Coordinates of C-alpha atoms in Angstrom, one line a residue:
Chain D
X1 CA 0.0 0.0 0.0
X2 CA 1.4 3.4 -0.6
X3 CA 0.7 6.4 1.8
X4 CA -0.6 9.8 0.3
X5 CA 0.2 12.0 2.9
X6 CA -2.8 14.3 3.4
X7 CA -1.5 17.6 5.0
X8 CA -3.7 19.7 3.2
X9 CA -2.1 20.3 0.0
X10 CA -4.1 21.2 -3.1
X11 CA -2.3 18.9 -5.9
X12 CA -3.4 15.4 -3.2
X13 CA -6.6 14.6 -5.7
X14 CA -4.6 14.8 -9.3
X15 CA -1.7 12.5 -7.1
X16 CA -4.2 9.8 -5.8
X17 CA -5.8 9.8 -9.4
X18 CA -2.3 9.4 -11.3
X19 CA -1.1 6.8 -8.7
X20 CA -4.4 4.7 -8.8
X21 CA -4.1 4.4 -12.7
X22 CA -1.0 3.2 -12.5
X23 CA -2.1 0.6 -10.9
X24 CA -1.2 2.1 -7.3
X25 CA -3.1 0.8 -4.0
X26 CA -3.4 4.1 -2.4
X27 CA -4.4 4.8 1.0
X28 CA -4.9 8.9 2.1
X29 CA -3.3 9.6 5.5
X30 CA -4.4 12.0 7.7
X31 CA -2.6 10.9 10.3
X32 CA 0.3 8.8 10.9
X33 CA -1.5 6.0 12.9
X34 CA -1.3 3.9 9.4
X35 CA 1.6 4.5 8.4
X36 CA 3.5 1.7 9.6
X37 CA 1.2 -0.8 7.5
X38 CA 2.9 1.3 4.5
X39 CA 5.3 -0.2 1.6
X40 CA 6.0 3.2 0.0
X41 CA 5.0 6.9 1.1
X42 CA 4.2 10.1 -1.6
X43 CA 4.4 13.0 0.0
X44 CA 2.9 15.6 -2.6
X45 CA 3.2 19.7 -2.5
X46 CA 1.5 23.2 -3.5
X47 CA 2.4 26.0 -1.7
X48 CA 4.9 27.8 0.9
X49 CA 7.3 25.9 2.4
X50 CA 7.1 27.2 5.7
X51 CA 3.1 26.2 5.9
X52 CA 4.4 22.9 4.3
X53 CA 6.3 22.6 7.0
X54 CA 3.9 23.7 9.7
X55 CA 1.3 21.6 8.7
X56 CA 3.5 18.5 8.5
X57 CA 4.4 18.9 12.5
X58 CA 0.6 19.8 12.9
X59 CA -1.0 16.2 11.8
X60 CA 1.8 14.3 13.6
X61 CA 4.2 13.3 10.5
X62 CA 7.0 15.2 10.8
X63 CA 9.2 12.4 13.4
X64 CA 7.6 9.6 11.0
X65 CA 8.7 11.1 7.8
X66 CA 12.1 11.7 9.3
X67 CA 12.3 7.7 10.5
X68 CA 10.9 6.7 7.6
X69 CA 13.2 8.4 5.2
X70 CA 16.8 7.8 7.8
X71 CA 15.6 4.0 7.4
X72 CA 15.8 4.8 3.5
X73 CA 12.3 3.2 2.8
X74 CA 10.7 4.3 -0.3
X75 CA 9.6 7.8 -0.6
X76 CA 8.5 10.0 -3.1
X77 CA 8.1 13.7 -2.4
X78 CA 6.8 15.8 -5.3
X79 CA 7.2 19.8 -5.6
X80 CA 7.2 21.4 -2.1
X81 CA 7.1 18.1 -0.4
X82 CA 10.7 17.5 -2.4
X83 CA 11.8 21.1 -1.1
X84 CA 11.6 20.1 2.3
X85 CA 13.9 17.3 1.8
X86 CA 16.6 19.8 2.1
X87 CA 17.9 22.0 5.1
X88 CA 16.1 25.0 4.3
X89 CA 14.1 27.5 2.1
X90 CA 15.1 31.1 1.4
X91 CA 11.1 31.2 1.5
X92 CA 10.8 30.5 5.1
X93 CA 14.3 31.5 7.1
X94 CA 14.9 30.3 9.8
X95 CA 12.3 27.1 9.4
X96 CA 14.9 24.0 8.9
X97 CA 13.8 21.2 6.6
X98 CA 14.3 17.8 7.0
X99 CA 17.7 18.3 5.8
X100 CA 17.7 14.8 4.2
X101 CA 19.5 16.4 1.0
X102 CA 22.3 19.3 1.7
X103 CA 21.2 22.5 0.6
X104 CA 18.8 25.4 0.5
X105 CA 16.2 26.1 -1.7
X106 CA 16.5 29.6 -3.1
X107 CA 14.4 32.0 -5.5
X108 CA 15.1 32.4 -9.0
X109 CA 16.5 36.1 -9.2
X110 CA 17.4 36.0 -13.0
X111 CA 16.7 39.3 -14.2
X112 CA 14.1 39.4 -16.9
X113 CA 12.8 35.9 -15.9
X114 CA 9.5 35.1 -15.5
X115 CA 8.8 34.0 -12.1
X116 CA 6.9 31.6 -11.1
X117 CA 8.3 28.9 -13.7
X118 CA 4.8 27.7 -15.4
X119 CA 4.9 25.1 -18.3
X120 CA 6.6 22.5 -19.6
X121 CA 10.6 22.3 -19.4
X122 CA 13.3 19.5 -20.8
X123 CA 14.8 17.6 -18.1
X124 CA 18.7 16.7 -18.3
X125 CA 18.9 13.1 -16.6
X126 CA 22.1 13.3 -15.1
X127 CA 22.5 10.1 -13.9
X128 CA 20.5 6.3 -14.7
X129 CA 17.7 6.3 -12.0
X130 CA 15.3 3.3 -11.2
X131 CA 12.6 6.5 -11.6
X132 CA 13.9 7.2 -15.4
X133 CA 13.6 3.6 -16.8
X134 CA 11.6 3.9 -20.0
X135 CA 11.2 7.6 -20.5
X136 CA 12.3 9.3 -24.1
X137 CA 16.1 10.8 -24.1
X138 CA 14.9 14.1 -23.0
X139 CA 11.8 14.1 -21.4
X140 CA 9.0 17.0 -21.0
X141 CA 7.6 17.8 -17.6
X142 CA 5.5 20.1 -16.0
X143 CA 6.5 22.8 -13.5
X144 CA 5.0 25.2 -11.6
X145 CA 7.2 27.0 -8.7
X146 CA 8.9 30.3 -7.7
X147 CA 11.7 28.5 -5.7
X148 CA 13.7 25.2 -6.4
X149 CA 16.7 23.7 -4.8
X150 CA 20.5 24.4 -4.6
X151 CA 21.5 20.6 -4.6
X152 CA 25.1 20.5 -2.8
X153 CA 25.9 16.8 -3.4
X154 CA 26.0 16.6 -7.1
X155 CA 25.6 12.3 -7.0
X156 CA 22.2 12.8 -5.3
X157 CA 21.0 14.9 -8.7
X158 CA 19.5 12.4 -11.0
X159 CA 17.6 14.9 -12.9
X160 CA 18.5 18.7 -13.9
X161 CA 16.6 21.8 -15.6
X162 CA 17.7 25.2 -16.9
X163 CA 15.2 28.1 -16.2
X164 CA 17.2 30.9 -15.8
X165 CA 19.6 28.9 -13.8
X166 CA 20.6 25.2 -14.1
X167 CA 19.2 23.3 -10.8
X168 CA 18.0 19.9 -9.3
X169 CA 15.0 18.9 -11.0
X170 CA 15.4 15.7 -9.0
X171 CA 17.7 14.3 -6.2
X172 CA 17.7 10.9 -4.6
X173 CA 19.6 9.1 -2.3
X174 CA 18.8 5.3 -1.8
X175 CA 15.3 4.6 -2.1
X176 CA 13.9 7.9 -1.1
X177 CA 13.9 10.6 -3.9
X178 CA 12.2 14.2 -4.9
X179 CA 10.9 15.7 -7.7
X180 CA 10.4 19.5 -8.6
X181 CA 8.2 19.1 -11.2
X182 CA 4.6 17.9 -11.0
X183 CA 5.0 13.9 -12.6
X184 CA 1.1 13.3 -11.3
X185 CA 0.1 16.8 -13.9
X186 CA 3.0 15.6 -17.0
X187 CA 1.2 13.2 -18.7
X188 CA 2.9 10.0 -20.2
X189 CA 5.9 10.6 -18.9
X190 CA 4.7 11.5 -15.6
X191 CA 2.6 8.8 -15.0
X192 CA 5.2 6.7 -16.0
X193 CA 7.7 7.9 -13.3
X194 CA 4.9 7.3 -10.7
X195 CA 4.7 3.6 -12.6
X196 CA 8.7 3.2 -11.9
X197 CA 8.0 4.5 -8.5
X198 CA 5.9 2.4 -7.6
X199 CA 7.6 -0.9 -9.4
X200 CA 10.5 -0.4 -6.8
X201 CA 7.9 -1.9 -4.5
X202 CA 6.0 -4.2 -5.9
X203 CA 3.4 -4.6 -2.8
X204 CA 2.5 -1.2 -3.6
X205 CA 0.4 -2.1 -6.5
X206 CA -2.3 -4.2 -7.4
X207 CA -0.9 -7.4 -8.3
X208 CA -2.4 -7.3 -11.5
X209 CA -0.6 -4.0 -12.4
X210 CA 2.4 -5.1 -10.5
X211 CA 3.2 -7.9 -13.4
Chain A
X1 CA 14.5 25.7 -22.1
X2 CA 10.5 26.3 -21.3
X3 CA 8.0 25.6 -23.7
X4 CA 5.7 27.7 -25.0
X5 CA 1.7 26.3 -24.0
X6 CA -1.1 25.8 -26.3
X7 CA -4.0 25.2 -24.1
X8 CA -7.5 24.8 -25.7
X9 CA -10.6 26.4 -23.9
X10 CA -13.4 24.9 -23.1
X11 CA -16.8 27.0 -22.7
X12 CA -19.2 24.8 -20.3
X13 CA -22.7 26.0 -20.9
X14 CA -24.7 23.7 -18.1
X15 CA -22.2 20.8 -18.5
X16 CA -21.9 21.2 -22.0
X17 CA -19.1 23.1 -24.2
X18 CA -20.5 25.8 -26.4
X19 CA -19.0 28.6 -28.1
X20 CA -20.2 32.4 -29.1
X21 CA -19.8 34.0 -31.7
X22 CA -18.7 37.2 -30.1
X23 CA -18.6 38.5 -26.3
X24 CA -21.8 39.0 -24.9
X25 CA -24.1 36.5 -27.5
X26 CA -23.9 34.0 -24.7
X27 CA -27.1 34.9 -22.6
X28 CA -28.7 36.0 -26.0
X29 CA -29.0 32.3 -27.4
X30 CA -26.4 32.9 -30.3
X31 CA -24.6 29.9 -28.7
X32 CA -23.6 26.9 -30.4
X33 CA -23.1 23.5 -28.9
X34 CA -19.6 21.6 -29.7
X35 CA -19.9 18.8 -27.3
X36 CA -19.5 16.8 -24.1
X37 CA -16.4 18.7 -22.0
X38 CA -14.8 15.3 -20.8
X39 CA -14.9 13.7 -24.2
X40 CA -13.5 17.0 -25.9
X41 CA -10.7 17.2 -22.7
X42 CA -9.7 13.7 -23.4
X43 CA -9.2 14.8 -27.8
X44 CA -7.2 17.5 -26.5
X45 CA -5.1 15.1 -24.1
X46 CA -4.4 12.9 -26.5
X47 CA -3.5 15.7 -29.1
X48 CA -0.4 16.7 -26.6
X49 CA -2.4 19.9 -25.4
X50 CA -0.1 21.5 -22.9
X51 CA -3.1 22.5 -20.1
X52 CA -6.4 23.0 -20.3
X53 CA -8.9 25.8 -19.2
X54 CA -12.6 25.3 -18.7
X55 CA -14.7 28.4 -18.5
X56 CA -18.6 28.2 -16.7
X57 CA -20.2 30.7 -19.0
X58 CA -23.5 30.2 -17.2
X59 CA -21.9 31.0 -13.8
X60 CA -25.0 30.2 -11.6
X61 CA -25.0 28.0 -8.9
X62 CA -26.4 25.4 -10.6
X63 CA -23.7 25.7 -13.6
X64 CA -20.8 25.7 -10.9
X65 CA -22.3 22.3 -9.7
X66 CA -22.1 20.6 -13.3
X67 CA -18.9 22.2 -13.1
X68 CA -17.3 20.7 -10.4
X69 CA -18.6 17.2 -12.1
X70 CA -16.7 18.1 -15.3
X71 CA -13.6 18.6 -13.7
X72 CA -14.0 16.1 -11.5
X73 CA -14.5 13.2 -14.4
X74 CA -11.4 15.1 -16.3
X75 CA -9.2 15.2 -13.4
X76 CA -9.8 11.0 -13.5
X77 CA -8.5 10.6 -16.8
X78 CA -7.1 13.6 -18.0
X79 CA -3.0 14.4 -16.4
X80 CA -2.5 17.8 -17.3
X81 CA -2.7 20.8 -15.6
X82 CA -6.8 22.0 -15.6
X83 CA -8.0 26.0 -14.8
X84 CA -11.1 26.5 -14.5
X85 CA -13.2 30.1 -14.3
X86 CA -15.9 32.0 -14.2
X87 CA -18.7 32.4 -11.4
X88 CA -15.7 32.3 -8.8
X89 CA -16.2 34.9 -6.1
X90 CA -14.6 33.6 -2.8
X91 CA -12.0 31.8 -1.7
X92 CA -14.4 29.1 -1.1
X93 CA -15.5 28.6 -4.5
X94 CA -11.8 28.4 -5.3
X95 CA -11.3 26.0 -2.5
X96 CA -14.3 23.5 -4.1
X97 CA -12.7 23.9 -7.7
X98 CA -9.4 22.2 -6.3
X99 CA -10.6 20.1 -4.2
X100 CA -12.7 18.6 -7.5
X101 CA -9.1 18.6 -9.4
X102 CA -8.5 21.9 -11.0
X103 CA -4.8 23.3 -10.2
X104 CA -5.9 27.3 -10.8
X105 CA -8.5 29.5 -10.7
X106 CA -9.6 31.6 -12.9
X107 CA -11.1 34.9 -11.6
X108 CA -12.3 38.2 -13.8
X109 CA -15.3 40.0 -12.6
X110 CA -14.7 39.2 -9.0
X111 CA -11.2 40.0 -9.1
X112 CA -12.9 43.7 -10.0
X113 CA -15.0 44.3 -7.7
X114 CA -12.9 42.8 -5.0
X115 CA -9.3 42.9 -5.7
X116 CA -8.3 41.6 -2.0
X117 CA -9.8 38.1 -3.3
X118 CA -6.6 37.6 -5.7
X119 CA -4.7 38.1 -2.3
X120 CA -6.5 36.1 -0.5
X121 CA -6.5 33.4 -2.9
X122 CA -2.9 33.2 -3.6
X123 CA -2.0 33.3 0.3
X124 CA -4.0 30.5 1.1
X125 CA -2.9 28.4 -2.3
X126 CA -0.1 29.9 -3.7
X127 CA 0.4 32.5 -6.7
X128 CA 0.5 29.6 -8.5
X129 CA -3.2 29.0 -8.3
X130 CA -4.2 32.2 -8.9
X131 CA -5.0 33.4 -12.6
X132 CA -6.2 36.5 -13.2
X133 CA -8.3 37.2 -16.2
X134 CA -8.4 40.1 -17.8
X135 CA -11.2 41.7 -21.0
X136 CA -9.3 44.2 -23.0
X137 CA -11.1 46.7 -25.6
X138 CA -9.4 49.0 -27.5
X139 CA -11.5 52.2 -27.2
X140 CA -8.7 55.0 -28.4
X141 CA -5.2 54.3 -30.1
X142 CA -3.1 53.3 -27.1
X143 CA -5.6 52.5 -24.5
X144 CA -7.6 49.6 -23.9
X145 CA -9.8 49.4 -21.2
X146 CA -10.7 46.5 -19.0
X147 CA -14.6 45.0 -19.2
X148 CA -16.2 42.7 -16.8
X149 CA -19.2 40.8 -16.8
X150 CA -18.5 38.9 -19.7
X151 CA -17.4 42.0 -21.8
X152 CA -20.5 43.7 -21.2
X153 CA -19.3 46.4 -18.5
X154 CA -16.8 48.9 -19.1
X155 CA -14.9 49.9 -16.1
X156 CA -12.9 52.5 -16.8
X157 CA -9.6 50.8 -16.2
X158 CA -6.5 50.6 -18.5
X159 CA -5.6 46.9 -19.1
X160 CA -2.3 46.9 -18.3
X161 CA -2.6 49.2 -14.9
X162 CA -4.9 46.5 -14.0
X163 CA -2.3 44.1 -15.0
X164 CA 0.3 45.3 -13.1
X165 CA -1.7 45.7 -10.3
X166 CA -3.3 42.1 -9.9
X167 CA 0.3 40.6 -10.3
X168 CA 1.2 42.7 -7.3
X169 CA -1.4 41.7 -5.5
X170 CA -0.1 38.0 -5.7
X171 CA -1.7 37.1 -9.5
X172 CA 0.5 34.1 -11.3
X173 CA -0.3 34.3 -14.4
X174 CA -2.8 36.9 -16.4
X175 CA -5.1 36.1 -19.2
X176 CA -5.5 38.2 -21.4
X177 CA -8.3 38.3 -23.8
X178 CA -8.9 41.0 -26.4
X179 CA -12.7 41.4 -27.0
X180 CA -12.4 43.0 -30.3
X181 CA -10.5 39.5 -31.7
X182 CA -12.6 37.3 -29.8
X183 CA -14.5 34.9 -31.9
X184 CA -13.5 37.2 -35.0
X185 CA -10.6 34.9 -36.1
X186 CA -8.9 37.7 -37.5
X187 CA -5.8 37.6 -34.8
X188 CA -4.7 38.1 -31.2
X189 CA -4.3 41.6 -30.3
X190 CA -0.4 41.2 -30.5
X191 CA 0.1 45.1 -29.1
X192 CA -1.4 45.1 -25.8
X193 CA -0.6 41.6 -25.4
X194 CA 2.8 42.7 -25.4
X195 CA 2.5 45.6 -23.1
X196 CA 0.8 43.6 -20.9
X197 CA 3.7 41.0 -20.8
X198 CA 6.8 43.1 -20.4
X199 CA 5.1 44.8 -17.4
X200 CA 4.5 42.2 -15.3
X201 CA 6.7 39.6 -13.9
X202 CA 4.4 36.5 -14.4
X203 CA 3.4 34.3 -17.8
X204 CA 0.9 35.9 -20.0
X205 CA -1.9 34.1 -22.0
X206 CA -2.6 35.3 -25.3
X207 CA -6.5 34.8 -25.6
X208 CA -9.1 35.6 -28.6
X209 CA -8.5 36.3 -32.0
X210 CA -7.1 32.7 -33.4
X211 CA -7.6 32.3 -37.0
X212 CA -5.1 30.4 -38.5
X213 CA -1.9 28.6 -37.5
X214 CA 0.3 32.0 -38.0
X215 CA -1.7 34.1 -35.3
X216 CA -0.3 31.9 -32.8
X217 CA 3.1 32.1 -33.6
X218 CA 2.7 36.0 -34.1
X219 CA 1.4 36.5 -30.0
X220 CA 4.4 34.1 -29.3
X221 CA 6.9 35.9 -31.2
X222 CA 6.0 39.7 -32.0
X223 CA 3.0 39.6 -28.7
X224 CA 5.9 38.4 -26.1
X225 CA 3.0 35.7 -24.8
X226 CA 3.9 32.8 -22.8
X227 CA 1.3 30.9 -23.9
X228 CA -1.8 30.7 -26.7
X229 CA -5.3 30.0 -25.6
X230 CA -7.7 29.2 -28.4
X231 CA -11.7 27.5 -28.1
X232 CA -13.0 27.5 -32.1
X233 CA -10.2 26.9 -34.3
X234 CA -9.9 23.6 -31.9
X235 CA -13.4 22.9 -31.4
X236 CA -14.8 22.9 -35.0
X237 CA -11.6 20.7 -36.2
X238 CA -9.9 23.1 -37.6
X239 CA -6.9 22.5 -36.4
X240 CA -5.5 19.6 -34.0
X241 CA -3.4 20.6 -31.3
X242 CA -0.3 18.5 -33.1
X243 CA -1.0 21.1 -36.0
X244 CA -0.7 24.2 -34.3
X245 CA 3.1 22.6 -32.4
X246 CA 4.2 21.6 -35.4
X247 CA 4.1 25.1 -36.8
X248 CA 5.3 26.7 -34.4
X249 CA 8.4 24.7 -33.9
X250 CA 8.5 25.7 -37.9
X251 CA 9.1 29.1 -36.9
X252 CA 11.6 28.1 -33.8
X253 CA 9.6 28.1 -31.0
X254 CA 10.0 25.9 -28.5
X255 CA 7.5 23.3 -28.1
X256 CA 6.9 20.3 -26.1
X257 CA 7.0 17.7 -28.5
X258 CA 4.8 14.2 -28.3
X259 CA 5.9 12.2 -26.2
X260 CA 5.5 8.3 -24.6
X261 CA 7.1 6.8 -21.5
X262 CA 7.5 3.1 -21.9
X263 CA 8.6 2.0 -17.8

């Protein structure tokens, strides 16, 4: 079963949707009492990081989460819910991430750039990732974000974009891993990154889809 | 690099998609019925349409209702980033529209009458969510003045003060739709369009006017537009979604191309 965490993020419907057509067995958490009967947890994301943040430690997750990803169990964390995978937001200051990922996340500044980043943008997959098996050369993905992440370990960075500046468009370390983009809003190849996701743990899916 | 976005536009008369001829026919009858929204959403899916925009022309209670099943049933099947407007007036409405599956919100008249609802909206959801849309008529060389209520109203206001303003206020992207193209097919009003988009720091929509395949590229190109909205030229067939990419990329502009994960 995979846990959608519930924290009261708008993008949680178009996630459970995606995942469920991939064949996903998706339980919505509102709290953490379930999450221990978990194979895989998707944390999704729209919004500030500090309220991201807030409402995480509100409903209970935040000393989960942090077990959960220190055991390195799978975990997928999508837009702001891959933000606060790293130690901090220029967004929020002084409001520390999980700091699973070294670095901050930091505002685009380039002059002349339109800000937030809306549409669709190439990504650059630096490195072979379970999460990339099967997409096209350069795959197209969907954004939509004002901040994004100064990745400080360059081997956690499987997938890079340029939008006025060249940052981490994905980082993973072990089985948990982040996405900035939205994979859940990017069509074919999105749903297939959810598909890879979820393949990493077979008991997450139905076993029909799972074969 | 970022694409540019061709997003096709629904009109959703009662839970069906219908198109004017012109601004203001709607309530007169001179309205035309192209289909069933989900089936039409799903076309445009599979054409490699970059997002989509459904507008509730009837804006009643009853019409937001049908609404929230369209989106609903689209959200299902459809993985692409949905907006939906019209008849949104609080932060509730906007609240109900995501919850069904949109990702923005579309506001127009309401963001008029009460400009603190584009701030309220983006603090609670993010700039991200909130789209402001924005009626332009040329009424004297060099100005063009804001309308609400569908086109009907004239307010007074220059388009691209108003512009300015509701991307201050926390707007994330502006639509901007230029009622003396709309439903002409004649071209998008590649002048204000542009003023509009070097004076604000978000992504500008090019809306009304498309004709042919060279309109779109023009509000790209000479209009400084971050994106092309059409309805007809999609609607009646005209043109596939594929069609309007593939010229464009003729002309170098970047498009998302069609693509297919195989995991």
């Amino acid at each position: 079963m995979i846990a959608l965490i519930d924290y009261g993020s708008g993008n949680l419907r178009s996630v459970y949707n995606a995942l469920c057509v991939q064949g996903g067995e998706v339980e919505i958490l509102s709290s953490p009492a379930h999450l221990e009967r978990a194979d895989a947890v998707v944390l999704p994301g729209v919004g500030a990081f500090g309220d991201c943040v807030s409402q995480i430690r509100e409903r209970g997750f935040w000393d989960p989460l942090m077990d959960w990803i220190a055991n390195d169990r799978p975990f997928l964390g999508i837009c702001v819910g891959y933000q606060v995978l790293f130690e901090g937001s220029e967004e929020a200051p002084g409001i520390a991430g999980m700091g699973f990922f070294k670095g901050q996340v930091r505002k685009f500044k380039t002059p002349g750039l339109k800000v937030p980043q809306i549409g669709w943008n190439r990504l650059d997959l630096s490195q072979a990732h379970a999460l990339w098996e099967g997409l096209p050369a350069d795959p197209y993905v969907y954004f939509v974000h004002s901040f994004y992440p100064e990745a400080l370990e360059p081997k956690e960075v499987t997938a890079r974009c340029h939008y006025g500046e060249i940052f981490a468009a994905a980082a993973a370390r072990g089985r948990v891993s982040g996405v900035q983009f939205h994979p859940e809003k990017s069509q074919s190849v999105g749903l297939g990154i959810l598909r890879n996701f979820m393949r990493q743990t077979p008991s997450s899916m139905s076993t029909l889809a799972a074969g | 690099m970022l694409t540019k976005r061709v997003i096709p536009c629904l009109d959703v008369h009662d839970g069906k998609v219908t198109r004017g001829v012109q601004f203001g026919r709607a309530e007169d009858g001179g309205l035309r019925n192209v289909g069933d929204p989900v089936e039409l959403a799903l076309r445009y899916n599979q054409q490699g349409a970059d997002e989509m925009v459904f507008f509730d022309i009837t804006a009643s209670a009853h019409g937001r209702a049908s609404m929230v099943d369209v989106i609903e049933r689209t959200a299902a099947q459809c993985f692409m980033p949905l907006t939906v407007g019209g008849g949104i007036r609080s932060v509730e409405d906007m609240r109900t529209m995501l919850q069904a599956g949109a990702d923005k919100i579309s506001i127009n008249s309401s963001a008029l009458t009460h400009p603190e609802l584009i701030t309220a909206g983006a603090e609670r959801f993010g700039s991200q969510c909130i789209v402001v849309s924005i009626d332009a008529k040329r009424t004297r060389p060099g100005f063009w003045e804001v309308h609400s209520h569908g086109g009907r109203k004239a307010t007074g206001l220059d388009a691209v003060e108003w512009a300015v303003r509701a991307y201050h206020l926390g707007a994330g992207e502006i639509v901007l739709n230029s009622i003396d193209a709309d439903g002409t097919k004649a071209g998008y009003d590649c002048v204000v369009t542009r003023l509009v988009s070097e004076s604000v720091g978000v992504p500008v929509v090019a809306s009304g006017g498309a004709g042919n395949l060279d309109h779109m590229a023009e509000v790209l190109l000479e209009g400084k537009a971050d994106a092309v909205l059409a309805a007809s030229v999609f609607h009646y067939g005209q043109y596939t979604v594929a069609q309007v990419k593939a010229h464009l990329a003729t002309k170098g502009i970047p498009v998302r191309p069609e693509q297919l994960a195989h995991p």
